[in-house]
Structures are given as structure tokens and as C-alpha cells.
Coordinates of C-alpha atoms in Angstrom, one line a residue:
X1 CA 0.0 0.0 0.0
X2 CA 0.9 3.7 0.8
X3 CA 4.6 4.2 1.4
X4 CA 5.0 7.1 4.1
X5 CA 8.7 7.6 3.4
X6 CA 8.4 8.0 0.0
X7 CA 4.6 8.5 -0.5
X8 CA 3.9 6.2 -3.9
X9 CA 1.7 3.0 -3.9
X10 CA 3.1 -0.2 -4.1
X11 CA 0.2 -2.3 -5.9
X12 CA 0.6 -6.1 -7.2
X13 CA -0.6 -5.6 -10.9
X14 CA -1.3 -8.1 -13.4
X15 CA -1.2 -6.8 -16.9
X16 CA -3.2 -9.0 -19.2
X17 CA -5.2 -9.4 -22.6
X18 CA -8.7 -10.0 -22.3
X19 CA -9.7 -10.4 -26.4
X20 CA -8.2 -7.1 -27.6
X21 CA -7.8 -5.1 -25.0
X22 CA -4.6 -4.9 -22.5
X23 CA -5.8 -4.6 -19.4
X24 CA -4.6 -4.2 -15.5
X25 CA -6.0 -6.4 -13.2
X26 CA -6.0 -5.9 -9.7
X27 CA -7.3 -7.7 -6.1
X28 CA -9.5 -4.8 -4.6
X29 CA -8.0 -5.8 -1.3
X30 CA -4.9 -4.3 -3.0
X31 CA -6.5 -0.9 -3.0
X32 CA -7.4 2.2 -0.4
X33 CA -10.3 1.2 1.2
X34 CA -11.8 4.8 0.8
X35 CA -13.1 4.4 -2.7
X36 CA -12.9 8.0 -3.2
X37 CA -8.9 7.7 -3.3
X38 CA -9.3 4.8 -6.4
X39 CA -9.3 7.9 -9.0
X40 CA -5.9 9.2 -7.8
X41 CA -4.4 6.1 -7.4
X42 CA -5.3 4.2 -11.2
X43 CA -4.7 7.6 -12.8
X44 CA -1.2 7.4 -11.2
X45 CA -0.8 3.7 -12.0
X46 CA -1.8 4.3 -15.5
X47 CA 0.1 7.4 -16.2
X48 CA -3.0 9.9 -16.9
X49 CA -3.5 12.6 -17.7
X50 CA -0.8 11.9 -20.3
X51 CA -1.4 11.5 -24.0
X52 CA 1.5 8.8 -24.0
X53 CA 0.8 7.3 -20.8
X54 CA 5.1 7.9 -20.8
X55 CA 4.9 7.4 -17.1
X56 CA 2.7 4.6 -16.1
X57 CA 1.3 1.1 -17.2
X58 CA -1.2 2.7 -19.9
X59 CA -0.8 2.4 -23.5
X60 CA -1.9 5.4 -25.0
X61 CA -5.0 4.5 -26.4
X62 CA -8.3 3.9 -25.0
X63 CA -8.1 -0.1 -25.1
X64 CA -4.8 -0.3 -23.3
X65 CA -6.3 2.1 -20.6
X66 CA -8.7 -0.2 -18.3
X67 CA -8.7 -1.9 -15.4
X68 CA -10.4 -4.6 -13.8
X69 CA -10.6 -4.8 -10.3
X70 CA -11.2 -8.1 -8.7
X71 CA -12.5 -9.4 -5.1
X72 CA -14.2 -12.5 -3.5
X73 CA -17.9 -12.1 -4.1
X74 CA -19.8 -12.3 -0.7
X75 CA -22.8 -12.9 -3.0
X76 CA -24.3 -16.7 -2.5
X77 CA -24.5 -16.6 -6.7
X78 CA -21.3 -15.3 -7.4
X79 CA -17.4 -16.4 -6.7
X80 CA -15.9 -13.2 -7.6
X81 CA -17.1 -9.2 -7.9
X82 CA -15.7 -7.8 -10.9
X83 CA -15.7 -3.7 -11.1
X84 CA -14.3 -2.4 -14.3
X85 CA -12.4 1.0 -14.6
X86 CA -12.0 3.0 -18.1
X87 CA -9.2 5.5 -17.4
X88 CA -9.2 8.3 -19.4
X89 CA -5.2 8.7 -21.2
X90 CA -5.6 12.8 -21.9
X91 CA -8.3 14.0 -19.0
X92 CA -7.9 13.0 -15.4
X93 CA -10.6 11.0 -15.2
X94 CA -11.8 7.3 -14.2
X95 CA -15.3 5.8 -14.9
X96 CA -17.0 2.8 -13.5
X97 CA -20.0 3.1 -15.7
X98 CA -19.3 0.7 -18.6
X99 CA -18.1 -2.3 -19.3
X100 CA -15.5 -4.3 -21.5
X101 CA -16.5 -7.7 -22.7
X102 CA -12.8 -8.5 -23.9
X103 CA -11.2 -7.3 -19.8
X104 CA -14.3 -9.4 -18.8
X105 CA -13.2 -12.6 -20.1
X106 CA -10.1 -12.1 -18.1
X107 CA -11.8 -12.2 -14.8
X108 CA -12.1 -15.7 -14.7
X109 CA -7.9 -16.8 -15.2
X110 CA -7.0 -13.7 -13.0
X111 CA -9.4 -15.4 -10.4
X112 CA -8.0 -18.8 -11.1
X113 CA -4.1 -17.5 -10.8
X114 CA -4.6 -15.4 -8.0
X115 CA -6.3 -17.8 -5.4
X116 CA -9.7 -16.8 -5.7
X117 CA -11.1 -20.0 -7.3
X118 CA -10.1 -23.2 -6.8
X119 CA -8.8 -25.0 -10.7
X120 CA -10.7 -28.2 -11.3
X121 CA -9.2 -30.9 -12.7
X122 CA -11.0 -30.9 -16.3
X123 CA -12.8 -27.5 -16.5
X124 CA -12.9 -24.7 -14.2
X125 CA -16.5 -21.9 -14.3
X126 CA -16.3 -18.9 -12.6
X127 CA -19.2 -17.2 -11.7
X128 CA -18.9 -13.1 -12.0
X129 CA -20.7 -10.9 -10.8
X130 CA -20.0 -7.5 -12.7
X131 CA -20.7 -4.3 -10.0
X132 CA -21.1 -2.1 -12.5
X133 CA -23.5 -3.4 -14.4
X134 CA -25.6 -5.6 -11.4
X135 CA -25.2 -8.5 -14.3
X136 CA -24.3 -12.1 -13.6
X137 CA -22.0 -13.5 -16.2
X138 CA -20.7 -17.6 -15.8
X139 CA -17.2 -18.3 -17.3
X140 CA -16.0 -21.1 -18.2
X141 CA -12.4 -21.2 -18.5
X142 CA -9.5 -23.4 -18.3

């Protein structure tokens, strides 16, 4: 988390393509707790406002600028809450109102590799639920 000394963010990132899109994935748990500091903090990560991104994980364009942000679901038809982030590259700004179906189907491994869901032996399905949206999506995945 917050460094005092220094003052940066240490975050574990994964950086991943979901489809076409390049995305960040991150465990919420990983984050402020104060939702109001997510802006400051994935805008920093990301390297906005910044038409190159120069400075942070972004890519300069709109599909290499999301993140999905991942927890245990506390939901009894969910495994995992999935909130997605579109970060602007040349405004300082983050939105949670869409969605990206190509990030989405990246939910399901990140789960997988980060402890969230247990693999099965033959087939593993994930069960998302997407807080922006209120939708339910299963996965099926490796």
C-alpha cells in the first residue's frame, strides 16, 4: 500500500489481454479502502493525464487504458465481484459506468491464478458478478 517515506503506492498488478484489450488487473483488497482515493491512485498507475501514458502502465490509447478490479464475491451466486475502470489517457478522469466484454473474459484466469477460485481438474467456471452493471455472467475457463 501507501509508502510514508516516499509517498507512492506499491500495488501487485497483473497486466493482461482480455480479447483485444490490455488490461490491469488488480485484487481490490490491493486498494485504499476509501473508494474516493481509487481515482488518484489508477490515474497514477496508469500514467493519466498523459497523452503517451510515458509514465505509467497505460498504452496510450483507450483499449490499453482499463482496469479490472477483482475481489471474493460475498454474494451466494457469485465467486468473484468484478468492477471495471475505463481511465481516461488525456483527461484526469476514471469511470465505472461501462463495461469491457474482452477485460471481462479475463476475470475468470486472474481469479483462477490469484487464489480466488479453486482449478478443477477438467474445467474450471467462474461465476462473475459485474458491479457495474448488477449482471451475472458464468465463465468457463481453463
Amino acid at each position: 500500500m501507501l509508502n510514508k517515506e516516499t509517498g507512492l503506492f506499491h500495488i501487485p498488478v497483473t497486466i493482461m489481454r482480455g480479447g483485444t484489450s490490455k488490461g490491469v488487473y488488480i485484487l481490490e483488497s490491493d486498494l485504499p479502502d476509501d473508494r474516493e482515493k481509487w481515482d488518484d491512485v489508477l490515474l497514477r498507475m496508469m500514467g493519466s493525464p498523459d497523452k503517451n501514458q510515458i509514465d505509467g502502465l497505460g498504452g496510450g490509447q483507450s483499449v490499453t487504458s482499463k482496469v479490472a478490479i477483482v475481489s471474493p464475491s460475498h454474494r451466494p451466486d457469485a465467486d468473484v465481484d468484478y468492477t471495471f475502470a475505463q481511465v481516461s489517457v488525456d483527461k484526469p478522469i476514471v469511470s465505472y459506468k461501462g463495461n469491457c466484454g474482452n477485460i471481462s473474459s479475463g476475470i475468470g484466469p486472474f481469479a483462477i491464478e490469484k487464489g480466488l477460485i479453486k482449478a478443477q481438474n477438467d474445467k474450471t467456471s467462474v461465476r462473475i458478478y459485474n458491479t457495474t452493471l448488477q449482471l451475472h455472467n458464468e465463465q468457463p475457463c481453463c
